[in-house]
XYZ file of N, CA and C in Angstrom:
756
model
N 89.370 111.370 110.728
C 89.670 110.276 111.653
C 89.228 108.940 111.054
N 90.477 107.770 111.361
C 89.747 106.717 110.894
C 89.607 105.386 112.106
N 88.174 105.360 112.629
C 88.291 104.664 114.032
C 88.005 103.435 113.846
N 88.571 102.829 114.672
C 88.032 101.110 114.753
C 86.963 100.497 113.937
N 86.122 101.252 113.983
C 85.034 101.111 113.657
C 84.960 101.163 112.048
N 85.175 101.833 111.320
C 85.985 102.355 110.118
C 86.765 101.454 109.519
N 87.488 100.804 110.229
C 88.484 99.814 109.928
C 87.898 98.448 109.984
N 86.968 98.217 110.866
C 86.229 96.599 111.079
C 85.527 97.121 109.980
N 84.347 98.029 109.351
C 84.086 98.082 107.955
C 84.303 98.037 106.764
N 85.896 97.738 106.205
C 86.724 98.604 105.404
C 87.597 97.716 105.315
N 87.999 97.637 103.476
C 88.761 96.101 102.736
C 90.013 96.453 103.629
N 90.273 95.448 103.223
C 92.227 95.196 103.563
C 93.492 95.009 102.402
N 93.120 96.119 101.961
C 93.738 97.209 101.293
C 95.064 97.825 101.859
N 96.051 98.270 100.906
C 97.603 98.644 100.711
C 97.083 100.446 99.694
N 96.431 101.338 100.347
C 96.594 102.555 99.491
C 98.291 102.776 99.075
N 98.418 103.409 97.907
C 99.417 104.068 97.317
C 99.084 105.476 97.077
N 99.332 106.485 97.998
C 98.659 108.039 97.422
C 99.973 109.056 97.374
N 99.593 109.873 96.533
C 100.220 110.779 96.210
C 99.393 112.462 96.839
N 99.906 113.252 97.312
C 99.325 114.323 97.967
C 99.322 115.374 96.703
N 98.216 116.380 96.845
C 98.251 116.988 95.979
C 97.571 118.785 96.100
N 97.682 118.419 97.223
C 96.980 119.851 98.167
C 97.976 120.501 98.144
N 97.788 121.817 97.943
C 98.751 123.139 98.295
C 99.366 123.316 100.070
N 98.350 122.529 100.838
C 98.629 122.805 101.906
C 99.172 121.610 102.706
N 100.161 121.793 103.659
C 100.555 120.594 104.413
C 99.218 119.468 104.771
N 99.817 118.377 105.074
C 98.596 117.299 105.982
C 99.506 116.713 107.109
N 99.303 116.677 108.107
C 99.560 115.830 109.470
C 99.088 114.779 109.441
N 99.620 113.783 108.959
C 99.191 112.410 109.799
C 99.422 111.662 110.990
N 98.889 111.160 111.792
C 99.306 110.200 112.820
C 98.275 109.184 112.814
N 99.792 108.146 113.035
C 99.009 106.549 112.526
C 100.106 105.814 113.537
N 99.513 104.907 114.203
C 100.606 104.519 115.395
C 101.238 105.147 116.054
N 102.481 104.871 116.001
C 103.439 106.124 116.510
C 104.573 106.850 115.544
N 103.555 106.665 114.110
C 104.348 107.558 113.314
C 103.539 108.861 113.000
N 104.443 109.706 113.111
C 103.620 110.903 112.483
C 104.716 111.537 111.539
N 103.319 111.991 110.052
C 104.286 112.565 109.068
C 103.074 113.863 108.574
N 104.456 114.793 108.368
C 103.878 115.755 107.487
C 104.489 115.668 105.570
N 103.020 115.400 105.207
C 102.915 115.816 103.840
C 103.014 116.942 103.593
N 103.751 116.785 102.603
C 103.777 118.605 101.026
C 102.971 118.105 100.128
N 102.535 118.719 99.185
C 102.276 118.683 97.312
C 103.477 117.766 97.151
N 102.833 116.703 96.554
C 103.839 115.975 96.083
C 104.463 114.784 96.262
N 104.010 114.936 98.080
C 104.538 113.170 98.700
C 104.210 112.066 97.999
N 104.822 111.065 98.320
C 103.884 110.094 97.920
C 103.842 109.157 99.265
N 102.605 108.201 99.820
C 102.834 107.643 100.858
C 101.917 106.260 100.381
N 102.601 104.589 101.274
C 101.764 103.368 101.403
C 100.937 103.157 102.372
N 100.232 103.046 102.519
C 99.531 103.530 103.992
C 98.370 102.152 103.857
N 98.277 101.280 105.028
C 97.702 99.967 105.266
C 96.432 100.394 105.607
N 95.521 100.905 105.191
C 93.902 101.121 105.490
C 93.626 100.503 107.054
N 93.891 99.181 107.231
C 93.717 98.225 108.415
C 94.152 98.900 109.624
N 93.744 99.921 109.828
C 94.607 100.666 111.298
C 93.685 102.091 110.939
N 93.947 102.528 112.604
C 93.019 103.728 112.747
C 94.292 104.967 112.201
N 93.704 105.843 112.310
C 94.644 107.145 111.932
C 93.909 108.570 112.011
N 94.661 109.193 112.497
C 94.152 110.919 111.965
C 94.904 111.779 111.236
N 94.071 112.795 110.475
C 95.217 113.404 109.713
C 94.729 115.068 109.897
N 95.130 116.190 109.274
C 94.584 117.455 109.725
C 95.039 118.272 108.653
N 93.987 119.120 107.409
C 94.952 119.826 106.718
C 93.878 121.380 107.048
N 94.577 122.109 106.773
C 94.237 123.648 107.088
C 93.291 124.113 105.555
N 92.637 122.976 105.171
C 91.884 123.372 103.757
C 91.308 122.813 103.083
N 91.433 122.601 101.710
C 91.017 120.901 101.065
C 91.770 120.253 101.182
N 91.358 118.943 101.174
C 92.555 117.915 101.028
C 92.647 117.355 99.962
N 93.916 117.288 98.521
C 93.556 116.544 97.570
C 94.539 115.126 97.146
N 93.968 113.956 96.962
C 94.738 112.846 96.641
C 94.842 112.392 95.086
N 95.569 111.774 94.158
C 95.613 110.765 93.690
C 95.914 109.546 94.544
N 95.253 108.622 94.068
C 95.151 107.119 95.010
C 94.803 105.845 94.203
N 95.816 104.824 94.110
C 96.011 103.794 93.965
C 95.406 102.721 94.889
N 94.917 101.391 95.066
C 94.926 100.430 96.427
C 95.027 98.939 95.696
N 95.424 98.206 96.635
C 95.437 96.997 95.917
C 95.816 95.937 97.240
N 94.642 94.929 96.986
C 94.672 93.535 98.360
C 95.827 93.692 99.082
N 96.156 94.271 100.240
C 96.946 93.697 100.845
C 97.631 92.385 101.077
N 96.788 91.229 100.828
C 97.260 89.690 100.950
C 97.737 89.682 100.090
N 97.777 90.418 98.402
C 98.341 90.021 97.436
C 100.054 90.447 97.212
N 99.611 91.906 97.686
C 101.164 92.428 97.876
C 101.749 92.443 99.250
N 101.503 91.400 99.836
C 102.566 90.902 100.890
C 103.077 89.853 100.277
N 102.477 89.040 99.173
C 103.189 87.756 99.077
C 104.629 88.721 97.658
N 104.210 89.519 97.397
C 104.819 90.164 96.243
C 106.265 90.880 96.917
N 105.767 91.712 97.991
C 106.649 92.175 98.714
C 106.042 92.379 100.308
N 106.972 91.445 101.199
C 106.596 91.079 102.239
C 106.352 91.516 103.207
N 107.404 92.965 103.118
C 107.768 93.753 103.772
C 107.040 95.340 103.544
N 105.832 94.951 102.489
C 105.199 96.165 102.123
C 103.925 97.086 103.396
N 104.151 96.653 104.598
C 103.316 97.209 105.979
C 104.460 97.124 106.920
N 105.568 97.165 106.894
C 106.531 96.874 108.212
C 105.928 98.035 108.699
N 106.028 99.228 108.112
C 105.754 100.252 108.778
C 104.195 100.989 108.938
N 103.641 101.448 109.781
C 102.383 102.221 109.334
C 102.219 102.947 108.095
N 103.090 103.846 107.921
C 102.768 104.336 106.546
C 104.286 104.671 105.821
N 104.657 104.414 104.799
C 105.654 104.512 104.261
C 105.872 105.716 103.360
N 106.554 106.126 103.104
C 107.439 107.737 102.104
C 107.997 106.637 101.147
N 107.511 107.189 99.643
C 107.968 107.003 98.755
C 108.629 107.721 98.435
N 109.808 106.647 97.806
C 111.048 107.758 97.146
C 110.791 108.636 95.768
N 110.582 109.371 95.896
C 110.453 110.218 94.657
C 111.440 110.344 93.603
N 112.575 109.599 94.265
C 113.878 109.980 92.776
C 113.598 108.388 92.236
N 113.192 107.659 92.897
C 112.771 106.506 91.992
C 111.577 106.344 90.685
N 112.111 105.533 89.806
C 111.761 105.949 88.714
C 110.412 105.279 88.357
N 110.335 104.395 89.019
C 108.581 103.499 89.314
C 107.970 104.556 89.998
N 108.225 104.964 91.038
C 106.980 106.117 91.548
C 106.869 107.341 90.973
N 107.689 107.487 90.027
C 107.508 108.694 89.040
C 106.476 107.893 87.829
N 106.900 107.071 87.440
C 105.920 105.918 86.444
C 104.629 105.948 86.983
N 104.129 105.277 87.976
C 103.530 104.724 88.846
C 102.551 106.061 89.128
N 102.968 107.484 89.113
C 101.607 108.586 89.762
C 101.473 108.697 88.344
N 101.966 108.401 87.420
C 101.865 109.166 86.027
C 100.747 108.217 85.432
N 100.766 106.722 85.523
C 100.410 106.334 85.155
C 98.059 106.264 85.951
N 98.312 106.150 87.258
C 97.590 106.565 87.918
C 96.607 107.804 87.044
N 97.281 108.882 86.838
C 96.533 110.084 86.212
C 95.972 109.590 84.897
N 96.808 108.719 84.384
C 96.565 108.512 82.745
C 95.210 107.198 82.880
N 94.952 106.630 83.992
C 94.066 105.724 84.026
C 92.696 106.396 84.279
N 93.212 107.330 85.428
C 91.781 107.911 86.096
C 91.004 108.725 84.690
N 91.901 109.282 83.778
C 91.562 110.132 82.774
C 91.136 109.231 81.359
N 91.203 107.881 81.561
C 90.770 106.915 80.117
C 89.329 106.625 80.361
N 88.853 106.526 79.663
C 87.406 106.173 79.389
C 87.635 104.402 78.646
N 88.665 104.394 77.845
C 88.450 103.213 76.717
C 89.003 102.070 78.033
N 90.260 102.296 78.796
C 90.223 101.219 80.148
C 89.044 100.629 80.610
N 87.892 101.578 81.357
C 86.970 100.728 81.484
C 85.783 100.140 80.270
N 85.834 100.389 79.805
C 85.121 100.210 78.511
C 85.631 98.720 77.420
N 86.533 98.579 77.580
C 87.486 97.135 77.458
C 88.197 96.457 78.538
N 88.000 95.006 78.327
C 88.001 94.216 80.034
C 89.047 94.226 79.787
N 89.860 93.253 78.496
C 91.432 93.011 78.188
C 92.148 94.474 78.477
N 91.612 95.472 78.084
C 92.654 97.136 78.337
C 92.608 97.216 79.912
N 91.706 96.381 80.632
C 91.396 96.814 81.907
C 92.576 96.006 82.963
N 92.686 94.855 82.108
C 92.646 93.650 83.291
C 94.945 94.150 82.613
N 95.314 94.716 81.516
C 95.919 95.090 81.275
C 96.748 95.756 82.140
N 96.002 96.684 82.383
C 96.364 98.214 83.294
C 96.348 97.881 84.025
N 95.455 96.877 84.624
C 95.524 96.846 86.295
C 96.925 96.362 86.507
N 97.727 95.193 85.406
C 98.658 94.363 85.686
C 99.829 95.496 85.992
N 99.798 96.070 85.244
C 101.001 97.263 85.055
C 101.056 98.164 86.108
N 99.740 98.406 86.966
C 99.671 99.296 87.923
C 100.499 98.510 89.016
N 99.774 97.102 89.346
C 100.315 96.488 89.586
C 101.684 95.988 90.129
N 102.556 95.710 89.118
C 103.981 95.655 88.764
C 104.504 97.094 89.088
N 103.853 98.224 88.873
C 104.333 99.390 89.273
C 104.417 99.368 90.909
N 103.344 98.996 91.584
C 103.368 99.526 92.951
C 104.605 98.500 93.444
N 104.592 97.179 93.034
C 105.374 96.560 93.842
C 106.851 97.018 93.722
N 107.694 97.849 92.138
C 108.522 97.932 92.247
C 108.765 99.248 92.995
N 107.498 100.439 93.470
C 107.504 101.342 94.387
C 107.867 101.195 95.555
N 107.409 99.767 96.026
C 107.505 99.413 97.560
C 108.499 98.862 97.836
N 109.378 98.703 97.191
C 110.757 97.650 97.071
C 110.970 96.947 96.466
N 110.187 96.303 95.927
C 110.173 94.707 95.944
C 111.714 94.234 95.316
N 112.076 92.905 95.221
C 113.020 92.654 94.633
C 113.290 91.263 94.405
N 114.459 90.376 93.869
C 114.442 89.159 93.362
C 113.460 89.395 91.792
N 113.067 87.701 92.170
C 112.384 87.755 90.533
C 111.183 88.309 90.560
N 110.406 88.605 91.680
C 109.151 89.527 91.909
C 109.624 90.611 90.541
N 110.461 91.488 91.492
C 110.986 92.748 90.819
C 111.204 92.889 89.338
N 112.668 91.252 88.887
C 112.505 91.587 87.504
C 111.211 91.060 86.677
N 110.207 90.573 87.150
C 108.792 90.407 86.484
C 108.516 91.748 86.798
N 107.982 92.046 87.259
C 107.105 93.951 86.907
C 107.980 94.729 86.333
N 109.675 94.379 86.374
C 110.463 95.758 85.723
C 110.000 95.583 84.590
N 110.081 94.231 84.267
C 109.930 93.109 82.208
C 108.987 93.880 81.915
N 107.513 94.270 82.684
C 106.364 94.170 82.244
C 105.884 95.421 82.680
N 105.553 96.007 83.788
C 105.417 97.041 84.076
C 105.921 98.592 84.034
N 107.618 98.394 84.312
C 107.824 99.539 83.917
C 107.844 99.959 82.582
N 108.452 98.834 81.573
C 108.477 98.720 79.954
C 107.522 99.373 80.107
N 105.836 98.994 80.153
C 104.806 99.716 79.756
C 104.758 100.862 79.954
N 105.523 101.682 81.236
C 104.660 102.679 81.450
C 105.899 103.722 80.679
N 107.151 103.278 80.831
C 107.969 104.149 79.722
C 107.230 103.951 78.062
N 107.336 103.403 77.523
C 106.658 102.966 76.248
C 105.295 104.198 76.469
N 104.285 103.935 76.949
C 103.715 104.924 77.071
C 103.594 106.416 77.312
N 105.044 106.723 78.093
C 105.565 107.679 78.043
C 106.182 108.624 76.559
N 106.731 107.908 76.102
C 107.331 107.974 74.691
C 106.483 107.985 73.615
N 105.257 107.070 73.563
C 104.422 107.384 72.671
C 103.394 108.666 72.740
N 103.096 108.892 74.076
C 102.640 110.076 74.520
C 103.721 111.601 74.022
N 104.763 111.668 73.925
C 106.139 112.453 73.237
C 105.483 112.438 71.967
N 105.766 111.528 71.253
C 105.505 111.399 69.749
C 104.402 112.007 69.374
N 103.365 111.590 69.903
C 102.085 111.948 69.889
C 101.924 113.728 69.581
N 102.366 114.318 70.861
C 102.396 115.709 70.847
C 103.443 116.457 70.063
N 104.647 115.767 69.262
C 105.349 116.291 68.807
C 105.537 116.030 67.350
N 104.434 114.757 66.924
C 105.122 114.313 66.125
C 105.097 115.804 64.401
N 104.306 116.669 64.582
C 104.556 117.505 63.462
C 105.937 118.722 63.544
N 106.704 118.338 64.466
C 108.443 118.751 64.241
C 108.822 117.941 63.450
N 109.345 118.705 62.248
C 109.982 117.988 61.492
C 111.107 117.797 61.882
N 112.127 118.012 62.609
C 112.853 117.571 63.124
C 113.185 116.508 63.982
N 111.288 115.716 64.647
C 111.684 115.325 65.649
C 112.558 114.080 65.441
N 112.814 113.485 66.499
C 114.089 112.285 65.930
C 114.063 111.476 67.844
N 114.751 110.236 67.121
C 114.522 109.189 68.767
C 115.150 109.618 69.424
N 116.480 110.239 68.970
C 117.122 110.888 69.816
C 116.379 112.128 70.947
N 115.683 112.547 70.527
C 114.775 114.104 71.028
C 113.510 113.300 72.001
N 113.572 112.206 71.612
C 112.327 111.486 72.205
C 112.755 110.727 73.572
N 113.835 110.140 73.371
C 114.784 109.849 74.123
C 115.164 110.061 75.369
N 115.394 111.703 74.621
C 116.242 112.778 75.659
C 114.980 112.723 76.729
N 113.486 113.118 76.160
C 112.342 113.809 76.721
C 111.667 112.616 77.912
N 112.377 111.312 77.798
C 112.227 110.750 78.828
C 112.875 109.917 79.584
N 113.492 110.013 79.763
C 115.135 109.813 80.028
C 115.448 108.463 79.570
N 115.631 108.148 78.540
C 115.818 106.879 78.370
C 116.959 106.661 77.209
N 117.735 106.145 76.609
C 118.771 105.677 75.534
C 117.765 105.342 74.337
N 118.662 105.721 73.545
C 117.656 105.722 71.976
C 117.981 104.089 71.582
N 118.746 103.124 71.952
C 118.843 101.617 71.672
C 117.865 101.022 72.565
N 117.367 101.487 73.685
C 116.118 101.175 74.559
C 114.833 101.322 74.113
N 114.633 102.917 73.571
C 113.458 103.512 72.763
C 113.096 102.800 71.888
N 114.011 102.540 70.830
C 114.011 101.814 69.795
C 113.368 100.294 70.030
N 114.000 99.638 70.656
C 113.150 98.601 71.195
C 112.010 98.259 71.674
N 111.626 99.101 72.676
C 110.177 99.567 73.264
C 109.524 99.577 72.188
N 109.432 100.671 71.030
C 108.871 101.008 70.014
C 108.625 99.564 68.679
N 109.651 99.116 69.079
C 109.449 98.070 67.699
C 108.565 97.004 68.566
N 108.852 96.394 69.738
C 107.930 95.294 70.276
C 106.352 95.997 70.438
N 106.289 97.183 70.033
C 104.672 97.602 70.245
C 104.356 97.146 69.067
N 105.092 96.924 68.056
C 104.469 96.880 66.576
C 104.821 97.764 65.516
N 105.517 99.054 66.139
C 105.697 99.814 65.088
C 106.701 100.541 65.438
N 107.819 100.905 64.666
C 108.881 101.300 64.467
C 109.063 103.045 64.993
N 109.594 104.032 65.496
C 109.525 105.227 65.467
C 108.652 105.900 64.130
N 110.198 105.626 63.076
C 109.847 105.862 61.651
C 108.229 105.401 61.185
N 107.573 104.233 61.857
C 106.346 104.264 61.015
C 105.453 104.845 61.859
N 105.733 104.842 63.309
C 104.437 105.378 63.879
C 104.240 107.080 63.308
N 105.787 107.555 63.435
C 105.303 108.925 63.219
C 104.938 109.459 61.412
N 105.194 108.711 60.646
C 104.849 108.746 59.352
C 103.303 108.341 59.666
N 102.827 107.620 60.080
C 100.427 107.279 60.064
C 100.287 108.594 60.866
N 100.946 109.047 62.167
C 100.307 110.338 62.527
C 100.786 111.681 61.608
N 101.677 111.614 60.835
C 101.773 113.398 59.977
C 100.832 113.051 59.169
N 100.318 111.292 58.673
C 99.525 111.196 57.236
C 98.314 111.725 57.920
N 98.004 111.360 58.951
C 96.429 111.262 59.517
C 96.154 112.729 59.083
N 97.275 113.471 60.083
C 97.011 115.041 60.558
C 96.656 115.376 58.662
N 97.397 115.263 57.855
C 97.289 115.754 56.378
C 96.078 115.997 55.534
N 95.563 114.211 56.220
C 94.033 113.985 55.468
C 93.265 115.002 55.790
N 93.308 114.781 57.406
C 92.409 115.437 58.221
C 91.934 117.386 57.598
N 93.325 117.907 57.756
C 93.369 118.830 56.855
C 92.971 119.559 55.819
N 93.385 117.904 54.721
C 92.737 118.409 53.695
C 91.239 117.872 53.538
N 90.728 117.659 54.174
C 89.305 116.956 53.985
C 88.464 118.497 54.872
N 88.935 119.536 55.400
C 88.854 120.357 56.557
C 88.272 121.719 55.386
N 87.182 122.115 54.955
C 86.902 122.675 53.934
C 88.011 124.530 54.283
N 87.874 124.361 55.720
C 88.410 125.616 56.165
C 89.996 125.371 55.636
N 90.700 124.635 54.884
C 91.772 124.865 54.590
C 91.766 124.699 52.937
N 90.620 124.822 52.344
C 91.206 124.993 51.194
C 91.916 126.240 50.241
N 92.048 127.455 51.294
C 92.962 128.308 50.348
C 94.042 127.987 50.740
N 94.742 126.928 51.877
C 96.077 126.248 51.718
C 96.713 125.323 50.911
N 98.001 125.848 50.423
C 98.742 125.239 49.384
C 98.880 123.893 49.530
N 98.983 122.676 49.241
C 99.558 121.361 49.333
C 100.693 120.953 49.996
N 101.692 122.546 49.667
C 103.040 122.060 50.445
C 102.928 123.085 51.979
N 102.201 123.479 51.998
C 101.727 124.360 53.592
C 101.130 123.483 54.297
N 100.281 122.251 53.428
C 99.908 121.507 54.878
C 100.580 120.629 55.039
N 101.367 119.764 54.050
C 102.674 118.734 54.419
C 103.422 119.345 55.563
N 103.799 120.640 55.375
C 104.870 121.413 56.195
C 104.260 121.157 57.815
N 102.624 121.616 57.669
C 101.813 121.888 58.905
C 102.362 120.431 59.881
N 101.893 119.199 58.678
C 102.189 117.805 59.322
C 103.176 117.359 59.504
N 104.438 118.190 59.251
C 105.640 117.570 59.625
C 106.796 117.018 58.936
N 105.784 117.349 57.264
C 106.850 117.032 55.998
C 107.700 118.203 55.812
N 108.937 117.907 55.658
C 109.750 118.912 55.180
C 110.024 118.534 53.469
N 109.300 118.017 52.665
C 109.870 117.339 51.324
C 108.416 117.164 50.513
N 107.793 117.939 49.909
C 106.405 117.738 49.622
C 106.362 116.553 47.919
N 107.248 116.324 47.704
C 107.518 114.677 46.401
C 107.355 113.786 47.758
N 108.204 113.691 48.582
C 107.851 112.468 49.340
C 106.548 112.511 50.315
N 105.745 113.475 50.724
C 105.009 113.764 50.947
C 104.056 112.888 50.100
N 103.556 113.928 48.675
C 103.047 112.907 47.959
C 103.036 111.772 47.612
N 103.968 110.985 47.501
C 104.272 110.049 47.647
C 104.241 108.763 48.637
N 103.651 109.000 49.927
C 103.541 108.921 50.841
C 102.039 108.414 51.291
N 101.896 109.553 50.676
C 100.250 109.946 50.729
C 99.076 108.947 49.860
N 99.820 109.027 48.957
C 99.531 108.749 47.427
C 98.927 106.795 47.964
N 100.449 106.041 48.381
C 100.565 105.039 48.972
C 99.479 104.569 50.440
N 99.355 105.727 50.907
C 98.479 105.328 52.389
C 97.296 105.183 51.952
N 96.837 106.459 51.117
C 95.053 106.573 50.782
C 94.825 106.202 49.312
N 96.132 105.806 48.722
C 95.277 105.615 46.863
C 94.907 106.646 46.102
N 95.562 107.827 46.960
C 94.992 108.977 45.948
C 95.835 110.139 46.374
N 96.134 110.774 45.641
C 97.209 112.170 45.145
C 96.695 113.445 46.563
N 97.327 114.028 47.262
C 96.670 115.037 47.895
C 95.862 115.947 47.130
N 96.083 116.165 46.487
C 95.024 117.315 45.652
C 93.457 116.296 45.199
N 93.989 115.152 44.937
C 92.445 114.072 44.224
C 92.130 113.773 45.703
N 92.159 113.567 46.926
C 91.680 113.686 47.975
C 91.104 114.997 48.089
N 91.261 115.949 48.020
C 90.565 117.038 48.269
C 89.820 117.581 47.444
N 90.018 117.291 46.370
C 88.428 117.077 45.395
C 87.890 116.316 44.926
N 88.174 114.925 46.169
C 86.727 114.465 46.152
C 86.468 114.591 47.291
């Protein structure tokens, strides 16, 4: 229960939550009442009493942010007591993803600029969750969603990049986006597909061979491991990043 009392204590705040309990929740808040699944997502104005009821634990991811700020953003973001997010929209798919990826960083709080960063993007995310639209909208699409796809994609790369096969196209596909989009995203970060995933097969290589547990592996078994299919360009590669031959890396 959240009583008057609760509420005269308590910021004035715009939650953004996502449900995450196996089991239904009942809310009633005014004269709306909703049942949550796994999965909802709801806006819900803190500033008002409410009850809710689940048959177990209850679990949230949860977002909040000034209410005064995102009314001037989107005006219409409390018409209702608590709002249903659309789930086929592609900001509130952004927007819980990104949520998880914050709660789980350590280096966010640990750097103000990574902080004051994220917050912007969370930001720009909720408002394009809640509607928003005009030039509100295309400012957070510019800025917010860019980020959180971009992050999406580098997160792809990341876990894939030792397929030698992988390609923008495959990266693309894996988040729904056009490889002339990807491509772009990728180059305004600074680095190209082609170079980001060439520093992560080199890293994985060093790493490897510096790894005493792999020295009865061949030279061209761990290129392969990292994603080279071509162990001359491999070396070559290699040779160029660290100044030294894979084999003269590994004995010294």
């Amino acid at each position: 229960m959240r009583t008057r009392k609760h509420v005269a204590n308590d910021r004035d705040e715009i939650f953004v939550g996502f449900y995450r309990s196996p089991k239904p929740q009942l809310w009633s808040v005014a004269d709306c009442d909703l049942s949550l699944q796994r999965g909802n997502a709801i806006a819900y104005n803190i500033a008002q009493p409410c009850s809710s009821f689940t048959d177990g634990v209850t679990s949230w991811v949860l977002a909040s942010v000034p209410r005064t700020w995102l009314l001037q953003q989107v005006p219409h973001a409390d018409d209702r007591p608590a709002t249903r997010l659309d789930p086929t929209n592609s900001a509130v798919r952004h927007l819980e993803r990104t949520i998880d990826f914050l709660i789980h960083s350590d280096e966010v709080d640990q750097q103000q600029a990574l902080s004051r960063q994220a917050g912007t993007a969370l930001a720009d995310l909720i408002v394009l969750a809640l509607g928003g639209n005009g030039e509100v909208a295309e400012i957070a699409a510019s800025r917010g969603l860019r980020a959180a796809r971009l992050r999406e994609a580098i997160a792809v790369i990341e876990a894939r990049f030792a397929d030698p096969t992988l390609s923008t196209h495959m990266v693309a596909r894996a988040v729904g986006l056009s490889r002339r989009y990807l491509n772009t995203l990728l180059l305004e970060s600074g680095r190209t597909f082609a170079e980001r995933v060439l520093e992560l097969r080199l890293q994985k290589a060093c790493a490897m061979l510096s790894d005493i547990r792999n020295d009865a592996m061949k030279i061209s078994d761990i290129a392969l491991a990292a994603g080279f299919n071509d162990v001359s360009y491999f070396n070559r590669r290699f040779r160029a990043r660290f100044g030294a031959s894979p084999t003269q890396h590994r004995g010294g």
